[in-house]
GROMACS .gro file of C-alpha atoms in nm:
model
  384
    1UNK     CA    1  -1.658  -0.080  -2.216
    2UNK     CA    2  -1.376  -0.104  -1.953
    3UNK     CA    3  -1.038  -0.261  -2.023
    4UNK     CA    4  -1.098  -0.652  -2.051
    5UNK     CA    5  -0.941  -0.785  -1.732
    6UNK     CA    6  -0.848  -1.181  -1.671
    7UNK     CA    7  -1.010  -1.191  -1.328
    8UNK     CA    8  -1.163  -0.945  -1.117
    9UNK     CA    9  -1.248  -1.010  -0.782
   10UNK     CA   10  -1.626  -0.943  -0.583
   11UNK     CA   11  -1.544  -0.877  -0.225
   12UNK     CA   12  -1.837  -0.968   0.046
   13UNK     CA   13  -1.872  -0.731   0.251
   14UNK     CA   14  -2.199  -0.638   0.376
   15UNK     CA   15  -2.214  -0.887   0.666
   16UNK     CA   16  -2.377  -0.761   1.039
   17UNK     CA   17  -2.154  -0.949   1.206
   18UNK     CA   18  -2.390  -1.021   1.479
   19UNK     CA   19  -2.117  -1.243   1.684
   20UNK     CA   20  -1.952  -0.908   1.739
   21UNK     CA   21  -2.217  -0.709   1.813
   22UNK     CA   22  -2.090  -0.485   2.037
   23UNK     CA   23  -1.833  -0.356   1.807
   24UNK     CA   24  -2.054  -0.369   1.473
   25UNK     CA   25  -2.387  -0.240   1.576
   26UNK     CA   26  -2.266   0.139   1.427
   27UNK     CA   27  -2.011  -0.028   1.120
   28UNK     CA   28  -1.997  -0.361   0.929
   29UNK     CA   29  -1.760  -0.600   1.049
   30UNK     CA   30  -1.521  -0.575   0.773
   31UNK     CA   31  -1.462  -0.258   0.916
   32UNK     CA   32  -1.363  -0.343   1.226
   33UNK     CA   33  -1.032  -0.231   1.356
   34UNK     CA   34  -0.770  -0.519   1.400
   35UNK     CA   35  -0.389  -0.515   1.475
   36UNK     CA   36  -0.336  -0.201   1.620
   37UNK     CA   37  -0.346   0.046   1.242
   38UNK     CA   38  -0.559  -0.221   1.043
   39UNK     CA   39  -0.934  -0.230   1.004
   40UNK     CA   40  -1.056  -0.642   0.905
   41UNK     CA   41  -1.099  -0.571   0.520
   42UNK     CA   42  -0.754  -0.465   0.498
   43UNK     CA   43  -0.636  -0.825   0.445
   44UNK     CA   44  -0.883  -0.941   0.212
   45UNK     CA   45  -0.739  -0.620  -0.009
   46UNK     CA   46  -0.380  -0.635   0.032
   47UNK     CA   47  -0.384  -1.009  -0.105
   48UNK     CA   48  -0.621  -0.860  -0.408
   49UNK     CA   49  -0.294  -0.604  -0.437
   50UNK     CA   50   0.035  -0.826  -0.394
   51UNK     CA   51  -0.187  -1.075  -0.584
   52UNK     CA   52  -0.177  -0.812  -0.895
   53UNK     CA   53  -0.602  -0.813  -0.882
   54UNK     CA   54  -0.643  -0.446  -0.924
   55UNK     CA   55  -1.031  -0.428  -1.015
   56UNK     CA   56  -1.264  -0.507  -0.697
   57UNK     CA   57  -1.610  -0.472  -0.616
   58UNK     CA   58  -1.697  -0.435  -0.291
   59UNK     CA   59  -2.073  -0.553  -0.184
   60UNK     CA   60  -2.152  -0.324   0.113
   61UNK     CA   61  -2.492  -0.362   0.273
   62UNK     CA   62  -2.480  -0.304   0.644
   63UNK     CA   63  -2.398   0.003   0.770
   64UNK     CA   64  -2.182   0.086   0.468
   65UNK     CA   65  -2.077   0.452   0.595
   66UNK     CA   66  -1.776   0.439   0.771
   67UNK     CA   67  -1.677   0.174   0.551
   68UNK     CA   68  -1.698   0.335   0.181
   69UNK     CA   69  -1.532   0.633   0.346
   70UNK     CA   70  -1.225   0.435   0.468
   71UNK     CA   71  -1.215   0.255   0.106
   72UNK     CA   72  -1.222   0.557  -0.091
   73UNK     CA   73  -1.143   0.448  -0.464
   74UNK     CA   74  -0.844   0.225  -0.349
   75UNK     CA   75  -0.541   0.439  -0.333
   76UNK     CA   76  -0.416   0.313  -0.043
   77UNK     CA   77  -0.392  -0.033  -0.180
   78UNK     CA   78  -0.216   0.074  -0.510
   79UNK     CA   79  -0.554  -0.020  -0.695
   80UNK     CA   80  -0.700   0.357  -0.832
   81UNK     CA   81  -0.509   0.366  -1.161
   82UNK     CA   82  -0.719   0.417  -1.482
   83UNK     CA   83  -0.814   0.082  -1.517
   84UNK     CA   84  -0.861  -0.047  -1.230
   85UNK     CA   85  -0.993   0.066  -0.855
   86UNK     CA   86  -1.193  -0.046  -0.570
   87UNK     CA   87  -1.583   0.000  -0.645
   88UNK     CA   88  -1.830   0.003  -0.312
   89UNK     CA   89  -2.137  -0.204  -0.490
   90UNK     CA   90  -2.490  -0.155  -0.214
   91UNK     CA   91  -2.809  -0.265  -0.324
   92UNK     CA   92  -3.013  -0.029  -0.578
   93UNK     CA   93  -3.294   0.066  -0.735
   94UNK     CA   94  -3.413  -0.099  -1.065
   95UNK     CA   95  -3.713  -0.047  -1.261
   96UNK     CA   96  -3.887  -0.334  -1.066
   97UNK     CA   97  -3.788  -0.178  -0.727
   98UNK     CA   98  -3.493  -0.198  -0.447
   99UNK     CA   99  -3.412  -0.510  -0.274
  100UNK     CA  100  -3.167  -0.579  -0.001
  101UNK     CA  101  -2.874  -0.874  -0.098
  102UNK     CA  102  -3.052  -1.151   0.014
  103UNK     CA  103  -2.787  -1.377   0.006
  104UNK     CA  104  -2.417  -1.440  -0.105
  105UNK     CA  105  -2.507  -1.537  -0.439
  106UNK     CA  106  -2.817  -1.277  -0.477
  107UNK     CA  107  -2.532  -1.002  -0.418
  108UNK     CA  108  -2.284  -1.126  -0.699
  109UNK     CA  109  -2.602  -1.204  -0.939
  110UNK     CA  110  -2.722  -0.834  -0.864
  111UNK     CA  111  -2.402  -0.696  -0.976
  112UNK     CA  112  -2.320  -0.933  -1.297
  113UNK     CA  113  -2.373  -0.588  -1.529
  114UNK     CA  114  -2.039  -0.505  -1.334
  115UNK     CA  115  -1.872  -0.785  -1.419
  116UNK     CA  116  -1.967  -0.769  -1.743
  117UNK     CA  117  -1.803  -0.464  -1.759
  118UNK     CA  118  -1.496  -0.612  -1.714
  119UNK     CA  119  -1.566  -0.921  -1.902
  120UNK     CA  120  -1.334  -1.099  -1.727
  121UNK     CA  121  -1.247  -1.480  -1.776
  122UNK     CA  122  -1.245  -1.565  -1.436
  123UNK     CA  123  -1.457  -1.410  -1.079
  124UNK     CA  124  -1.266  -1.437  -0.745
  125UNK     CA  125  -1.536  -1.414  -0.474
  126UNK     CA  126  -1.402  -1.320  -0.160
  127UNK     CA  127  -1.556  -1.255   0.188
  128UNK     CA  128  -1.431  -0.905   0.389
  129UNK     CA  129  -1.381  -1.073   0.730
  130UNK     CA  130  -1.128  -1.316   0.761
  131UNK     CA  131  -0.734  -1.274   0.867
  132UNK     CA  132  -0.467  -1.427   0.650
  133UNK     CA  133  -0.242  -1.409   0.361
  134UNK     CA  134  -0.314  -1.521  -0.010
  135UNK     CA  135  -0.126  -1.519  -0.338
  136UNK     CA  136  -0.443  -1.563  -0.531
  137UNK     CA  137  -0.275  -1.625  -0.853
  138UNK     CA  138  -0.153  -1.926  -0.732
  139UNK     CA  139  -0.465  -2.062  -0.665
  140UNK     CA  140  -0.602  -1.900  -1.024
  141UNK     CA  141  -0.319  -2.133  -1.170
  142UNK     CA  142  -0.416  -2.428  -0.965
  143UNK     CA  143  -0.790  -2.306  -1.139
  144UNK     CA  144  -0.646  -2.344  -1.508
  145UNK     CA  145  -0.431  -2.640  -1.447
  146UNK     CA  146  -0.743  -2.838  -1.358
  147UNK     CA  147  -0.945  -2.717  -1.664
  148UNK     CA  148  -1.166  -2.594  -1.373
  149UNK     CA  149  -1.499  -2.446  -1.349
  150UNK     CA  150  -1.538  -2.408  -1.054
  151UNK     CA  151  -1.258  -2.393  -0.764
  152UNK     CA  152  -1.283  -2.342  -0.391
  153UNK     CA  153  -0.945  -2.258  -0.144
  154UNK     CA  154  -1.036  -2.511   0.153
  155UNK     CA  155  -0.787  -2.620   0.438
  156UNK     CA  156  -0.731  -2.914   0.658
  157UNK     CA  157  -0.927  -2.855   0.998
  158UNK     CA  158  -0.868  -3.074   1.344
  159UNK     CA  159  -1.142  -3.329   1.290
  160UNK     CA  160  -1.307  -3.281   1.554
  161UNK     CA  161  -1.390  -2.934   1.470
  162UNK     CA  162  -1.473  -3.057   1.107
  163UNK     CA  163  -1.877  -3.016   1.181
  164UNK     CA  164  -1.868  -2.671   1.234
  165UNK     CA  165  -1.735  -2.587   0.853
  166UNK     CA  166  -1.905  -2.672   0.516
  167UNK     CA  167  -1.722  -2.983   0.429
  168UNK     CA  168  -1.555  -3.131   0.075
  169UNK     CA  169  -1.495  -3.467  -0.006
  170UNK     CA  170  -1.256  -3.483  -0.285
  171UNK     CA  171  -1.079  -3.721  -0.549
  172UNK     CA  172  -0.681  -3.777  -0.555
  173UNK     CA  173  -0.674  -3.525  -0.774
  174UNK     CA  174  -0.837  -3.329  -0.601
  175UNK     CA  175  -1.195  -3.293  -0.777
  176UNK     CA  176  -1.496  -3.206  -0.525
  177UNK     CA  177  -1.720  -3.486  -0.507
  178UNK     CA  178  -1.929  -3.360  -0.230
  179UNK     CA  179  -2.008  -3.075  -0.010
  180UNK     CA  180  -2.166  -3.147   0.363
  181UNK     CA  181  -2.300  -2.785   0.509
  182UNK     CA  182  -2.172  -2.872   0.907
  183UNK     CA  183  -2.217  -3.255   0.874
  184UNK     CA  184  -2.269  -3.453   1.224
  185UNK     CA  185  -2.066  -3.714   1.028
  186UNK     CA  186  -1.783  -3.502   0.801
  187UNK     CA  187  -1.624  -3.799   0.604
  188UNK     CA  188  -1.348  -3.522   0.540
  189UNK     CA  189  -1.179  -3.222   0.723
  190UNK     CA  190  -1.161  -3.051   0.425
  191UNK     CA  191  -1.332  -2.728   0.520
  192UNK     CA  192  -1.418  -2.457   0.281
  193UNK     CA  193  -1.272  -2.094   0.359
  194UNK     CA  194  -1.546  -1.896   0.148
  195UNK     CA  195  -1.324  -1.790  -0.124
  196UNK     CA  196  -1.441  -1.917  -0.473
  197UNK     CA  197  -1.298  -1.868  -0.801
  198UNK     CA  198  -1.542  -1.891  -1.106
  199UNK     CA  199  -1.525  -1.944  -1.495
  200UNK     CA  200  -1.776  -1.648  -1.561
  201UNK     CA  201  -1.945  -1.794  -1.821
  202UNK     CA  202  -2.050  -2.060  -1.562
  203UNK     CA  203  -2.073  -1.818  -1.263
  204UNK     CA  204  -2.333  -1.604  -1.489
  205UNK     CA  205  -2.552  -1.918  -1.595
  206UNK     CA  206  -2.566  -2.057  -1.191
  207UNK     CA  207  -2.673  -1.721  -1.089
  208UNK     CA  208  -2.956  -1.632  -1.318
  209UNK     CA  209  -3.112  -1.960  -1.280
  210UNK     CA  210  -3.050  -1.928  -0.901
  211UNK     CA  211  -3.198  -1.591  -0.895
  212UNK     CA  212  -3.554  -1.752  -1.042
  213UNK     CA  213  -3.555  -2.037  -0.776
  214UNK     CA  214  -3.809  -2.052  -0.496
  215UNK     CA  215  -3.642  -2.276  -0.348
  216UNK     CA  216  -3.326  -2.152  -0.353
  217UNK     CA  217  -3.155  -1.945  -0.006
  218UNK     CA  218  -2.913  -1.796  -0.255
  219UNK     CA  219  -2.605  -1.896  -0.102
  220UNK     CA  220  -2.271  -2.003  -0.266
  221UNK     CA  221  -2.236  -2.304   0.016
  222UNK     CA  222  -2.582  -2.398   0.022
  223UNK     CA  223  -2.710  -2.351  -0.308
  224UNK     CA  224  -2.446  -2.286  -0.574
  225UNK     CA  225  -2.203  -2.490  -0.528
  226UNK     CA  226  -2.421  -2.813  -0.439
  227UNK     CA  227  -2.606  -2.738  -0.791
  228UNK     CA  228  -2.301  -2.727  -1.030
  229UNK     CA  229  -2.200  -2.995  -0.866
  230UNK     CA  230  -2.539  -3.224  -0.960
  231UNK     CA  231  -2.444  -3.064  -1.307
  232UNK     CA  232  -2.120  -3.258  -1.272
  233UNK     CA  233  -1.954  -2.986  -1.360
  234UNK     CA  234  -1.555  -2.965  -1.279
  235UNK     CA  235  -1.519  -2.863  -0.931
  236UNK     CA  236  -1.129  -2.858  -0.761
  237UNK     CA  237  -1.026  -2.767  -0.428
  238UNK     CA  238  -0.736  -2.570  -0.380
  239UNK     CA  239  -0.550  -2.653  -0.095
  240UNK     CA  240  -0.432  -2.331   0.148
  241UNK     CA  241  -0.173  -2.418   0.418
  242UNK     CA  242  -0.161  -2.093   0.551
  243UNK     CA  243  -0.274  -1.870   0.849
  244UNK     CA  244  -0.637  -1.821   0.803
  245UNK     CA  245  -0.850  -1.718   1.106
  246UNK     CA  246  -1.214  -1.617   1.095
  247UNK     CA  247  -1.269  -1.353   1.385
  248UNK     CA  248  -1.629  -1.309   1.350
  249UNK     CA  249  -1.666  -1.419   1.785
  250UNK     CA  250  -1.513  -1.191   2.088
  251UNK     CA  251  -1.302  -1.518   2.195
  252UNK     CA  252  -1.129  -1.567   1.800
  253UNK     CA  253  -1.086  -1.199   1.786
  254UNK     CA  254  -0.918  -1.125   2.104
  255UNK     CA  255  -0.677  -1.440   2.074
  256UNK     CA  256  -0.581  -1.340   1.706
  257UNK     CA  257  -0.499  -0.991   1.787
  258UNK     CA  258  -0.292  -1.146   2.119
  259UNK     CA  259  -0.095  -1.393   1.852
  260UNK     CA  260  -0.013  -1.090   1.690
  261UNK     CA  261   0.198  -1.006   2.026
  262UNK     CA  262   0.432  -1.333   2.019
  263UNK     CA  263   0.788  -1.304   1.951
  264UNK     CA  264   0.768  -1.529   1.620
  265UNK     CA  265   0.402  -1.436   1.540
  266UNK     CA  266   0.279  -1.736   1.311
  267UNK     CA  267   0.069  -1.453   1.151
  268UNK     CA  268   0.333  -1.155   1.090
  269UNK     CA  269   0.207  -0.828   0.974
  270UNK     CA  270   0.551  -0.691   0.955
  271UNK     CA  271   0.621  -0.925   0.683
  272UNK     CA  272   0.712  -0.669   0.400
  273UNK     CA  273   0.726  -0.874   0.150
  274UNK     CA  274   0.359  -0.929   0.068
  275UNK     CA  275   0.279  -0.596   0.328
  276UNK     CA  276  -0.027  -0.556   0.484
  277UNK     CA  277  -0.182  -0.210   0.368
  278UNK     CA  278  -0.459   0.032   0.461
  279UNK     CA  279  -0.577   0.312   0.453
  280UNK     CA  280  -0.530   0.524   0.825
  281UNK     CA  281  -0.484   0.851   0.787
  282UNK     CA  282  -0.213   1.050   0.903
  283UNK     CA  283  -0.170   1.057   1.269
  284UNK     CA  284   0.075   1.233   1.511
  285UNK     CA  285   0.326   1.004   1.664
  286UNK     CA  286   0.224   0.790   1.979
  287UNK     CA  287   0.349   0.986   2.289
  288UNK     CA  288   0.460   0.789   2.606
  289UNK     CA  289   0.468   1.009   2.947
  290UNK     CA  290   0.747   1.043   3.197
  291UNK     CA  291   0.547   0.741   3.416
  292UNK     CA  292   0.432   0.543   3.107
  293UNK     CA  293   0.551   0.121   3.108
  294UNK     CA  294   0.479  -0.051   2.772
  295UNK     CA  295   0.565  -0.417   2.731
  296UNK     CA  296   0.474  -0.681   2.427
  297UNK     CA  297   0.266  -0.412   2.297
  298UNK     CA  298   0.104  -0.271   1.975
  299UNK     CA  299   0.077   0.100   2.010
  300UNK     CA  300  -0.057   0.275   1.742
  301UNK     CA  301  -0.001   0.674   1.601
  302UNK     CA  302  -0.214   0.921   1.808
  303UNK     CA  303  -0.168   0.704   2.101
  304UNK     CA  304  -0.115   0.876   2.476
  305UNK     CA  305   0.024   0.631   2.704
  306UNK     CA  306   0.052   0.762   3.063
  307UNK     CA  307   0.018   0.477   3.236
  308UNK     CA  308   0.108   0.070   3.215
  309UNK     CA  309   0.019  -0.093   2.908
  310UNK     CA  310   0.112  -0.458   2.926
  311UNK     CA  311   0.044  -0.762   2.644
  312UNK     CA  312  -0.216  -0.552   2.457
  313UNK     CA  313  -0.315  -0.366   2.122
  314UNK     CA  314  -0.360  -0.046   2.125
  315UNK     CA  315  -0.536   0.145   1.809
  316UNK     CA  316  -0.519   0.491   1.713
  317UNK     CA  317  -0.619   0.821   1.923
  318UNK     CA  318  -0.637   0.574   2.208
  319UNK     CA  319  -0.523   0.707   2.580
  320UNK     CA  320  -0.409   0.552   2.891
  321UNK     CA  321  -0.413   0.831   3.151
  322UNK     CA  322  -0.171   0.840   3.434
  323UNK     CA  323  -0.113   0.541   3.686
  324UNK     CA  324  -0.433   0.336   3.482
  325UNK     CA  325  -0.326  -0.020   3.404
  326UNK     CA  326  -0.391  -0.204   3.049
  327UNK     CA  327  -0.334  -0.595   3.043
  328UNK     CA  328  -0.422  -0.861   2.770
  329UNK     CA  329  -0.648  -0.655   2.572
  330UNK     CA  330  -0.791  -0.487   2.230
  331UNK     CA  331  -0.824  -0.132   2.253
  332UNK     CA  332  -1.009   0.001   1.922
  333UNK     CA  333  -0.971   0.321   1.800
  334UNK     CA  334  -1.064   0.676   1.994
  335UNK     CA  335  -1.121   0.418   2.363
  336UNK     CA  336  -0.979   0.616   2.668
  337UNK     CA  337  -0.928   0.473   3.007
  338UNK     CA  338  -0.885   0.732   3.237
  339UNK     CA  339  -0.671   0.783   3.561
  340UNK     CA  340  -0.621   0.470   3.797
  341UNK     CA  341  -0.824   0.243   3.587
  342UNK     CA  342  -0.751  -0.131   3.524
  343UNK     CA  343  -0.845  -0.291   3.225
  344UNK     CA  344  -0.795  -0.683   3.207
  345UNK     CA  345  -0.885  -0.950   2.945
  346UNK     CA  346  -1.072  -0.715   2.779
  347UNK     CA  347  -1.195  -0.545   2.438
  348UNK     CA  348  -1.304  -0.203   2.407
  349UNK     CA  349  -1.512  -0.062   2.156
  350UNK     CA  350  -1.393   0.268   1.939
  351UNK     CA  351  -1.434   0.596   2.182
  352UNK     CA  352  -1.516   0.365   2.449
  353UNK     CA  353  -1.483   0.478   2.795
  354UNK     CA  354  -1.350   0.358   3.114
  355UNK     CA  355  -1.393   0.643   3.392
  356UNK     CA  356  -1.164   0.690   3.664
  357UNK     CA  357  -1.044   0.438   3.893
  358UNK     CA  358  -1.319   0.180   3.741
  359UNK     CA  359  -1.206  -0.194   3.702
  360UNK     CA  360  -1.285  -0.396   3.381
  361UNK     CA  361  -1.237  -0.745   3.309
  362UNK     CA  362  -1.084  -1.018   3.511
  363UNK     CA  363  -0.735  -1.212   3.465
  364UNK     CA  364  -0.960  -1.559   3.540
  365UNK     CA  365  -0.896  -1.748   3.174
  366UNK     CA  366  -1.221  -1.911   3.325
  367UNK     CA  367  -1.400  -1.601   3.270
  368UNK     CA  368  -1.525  -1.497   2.914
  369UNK     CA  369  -1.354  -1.164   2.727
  370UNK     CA  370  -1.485  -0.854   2.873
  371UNK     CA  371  -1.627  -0.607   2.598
  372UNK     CA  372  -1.779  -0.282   2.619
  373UNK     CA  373  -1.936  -0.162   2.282
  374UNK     CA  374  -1.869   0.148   2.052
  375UNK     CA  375  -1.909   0.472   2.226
  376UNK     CA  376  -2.008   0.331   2.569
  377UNK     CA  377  -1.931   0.464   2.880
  378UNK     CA  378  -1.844   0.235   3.217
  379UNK     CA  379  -1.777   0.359   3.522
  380UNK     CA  380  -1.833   0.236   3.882
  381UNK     CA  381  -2.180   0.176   3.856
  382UNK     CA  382  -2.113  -0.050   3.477
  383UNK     CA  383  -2.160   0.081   3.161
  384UNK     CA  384  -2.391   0.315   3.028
   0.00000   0.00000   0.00000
């Protein structure tokens, strides 16, 4: 038996990511780059870290390689001591066969022996793909306060964006009285952020009779939560007034990484005191050449700037060769664009190529965010 914990938290983070597919269809979108030296996952972590959550399973599903390998057993967010750690948590093998997750719930239910383990009094359930910054022990007080069995981080949304989020409708004090999956009507514009916190007793009793309903699509929004609800169980919401973004479409992920590039960023990842963390390994220093311009720029270690690099991000190992011009865009990790080129508006996809002289992208706002995928090559002719 492990050391008894308070809460531990279950990371999600075996999603395709589909909206991105260019830049997921060789890793899972939590592992993503983002920000220059951060991959997507890293912020989801970091909170579990300055939040003093040191035990985390991570559900992995999706092209889990790259991503297990960049977790490693958590070192680089101050969670490997002796009793705690990040664990990577895939699907396996069982006397009655393998399965795949088949849902959000499916993956915590096929991983209760885990939390058992732990035996922890409360279950933070997290999702790997979202950008912001959490102190999740205040929202575990807010949990306790309210005698809570249930208790679910939501923030205010612009109402007329309300139908595209699961919706709660909640008391004065703040007890969930309904939940609308993307209502054409919201009565509220309280949305739900995906991030849970669970009694386990009551977590562990939803999910094994979830797991033996037909019925059931085994999801937290769709099935969980609307069931301990008819239970009239004690459901809170827990108010976040925060930056949160979700970045899982080309459009949210460009813009968020181009916020980062604002004087007084709302979002600032060189806030230090609740840092951002990850795990990049050591790099050589960026390297600017005798004709290099950088402006409002991110420019990561490994870096070779020759040319202009204006308004953008720039990840590791990336290159700008001499007299090529970067503008307004997301360069992921290993991309090169060689001599002369011009890349506008755009996102490029790690060790993507832009050949010689080639133009990418257009300054048009009119025009959507040009992307070229992992590993792909574009030249005169487009990419190949």
């Amino acid at each position: 038996m492990a050391k008894k914990k308070e809460c531990i938290a279950m990371l999600l983070a075996g999603g395709q990511g589909s909206r991105l597919g260019a830049l997921t269809k060789s890793v899972a979108k939590p592992a993503v780059s983002f920000g220059g030296k951060y991959r997507i996952i890293d912020f989801s972590l970091s909170n579990c870290a300055n939040s003093h959550i040191d035990t985390v399973g991570v559900l992995t599903q999706y092209r889990p390689l790259r991503l297990n390998a960049y977790l490693g057993n958590g070192h680089a967010w101050d969670m490997a001591g002796r009793d705690g750690g990040v664990f990577i948590l895939p699907p396996y093998a069982t006397e009655s066969g393998a399965e795949w997750y088949k849902g959000t719930a499916d993956a915590i239910f096929q991983n209760l022996d885990f939390i058992d383990l732990y035996d922890p009094g409360y279950v933070l359930i997290l999702s790997g793909d979202h950008i912001y910054r959490m102190d999740y022990q205040d929202m575990l007080r807010n949990h306790k306060e309210n005698n809570a069995d249930v208790s679910v981080s939501v923030m205010q949304v612009p109402w007329e964006e309300a139908s595209r989020f699961g919706i709660l409708t909640a008391d004065g004090e703040g007890r969930i009285l309904k939940f609308s999956e993307k209502p054409k009507n919201p009565d509220s514009n309280l949305a739900s952020m995906g991030i849970y916190i669970f009694s386990k007793e009551v977590l562990k009793k939803a999910l094994i009779e979830d797991s033996v309903d037909p019925e059931s699509e085994h999801d937290f929004g769709n099935n969980i939560i609307p069931k301990l609800l008819g239970e009239q169980k004690r459901l809170f919401t827990y108010e976040f007034k925060g930056f949160w973004k979700d970045v899982g479409t080309f459009g949210s992920y460009h813009q968020t990484n181009m916020e980062l590039l604002d004087e007084n960023p709302e979002f600032n990842i060189f806030d230090q005191d609740k840092p951002i963390l990850s795990n990049v390994n050591t790099r050589p220093p960026q390297y600017l050449g005798p004709n290099a311009k950088v402006h409002t720029s991110i420019v990561a270690d490994g870096s070779r700037i020759f040319g202009t690099v204006e308004h953008s991000v720039m990840s590791p190992d990336t290159f700008v060769g001499d007299g090529a011009v970067v503008t307004d865009s997301v360069i992921l990790p290993g991309a090169r664009i060689e001599a002369g080129a011009v890349v506008t508006r755009a996102i490029l996809g790690e060790n993507a190529v832009i050949v010689k002289n080639a133009v990418f992208g257009s300054a048009d706002g009119n025009v959507p965010i040009a992307v070229l995928g992992n590993e792909k090559v574009y030249g005169e002719g487009g990419a190949n």
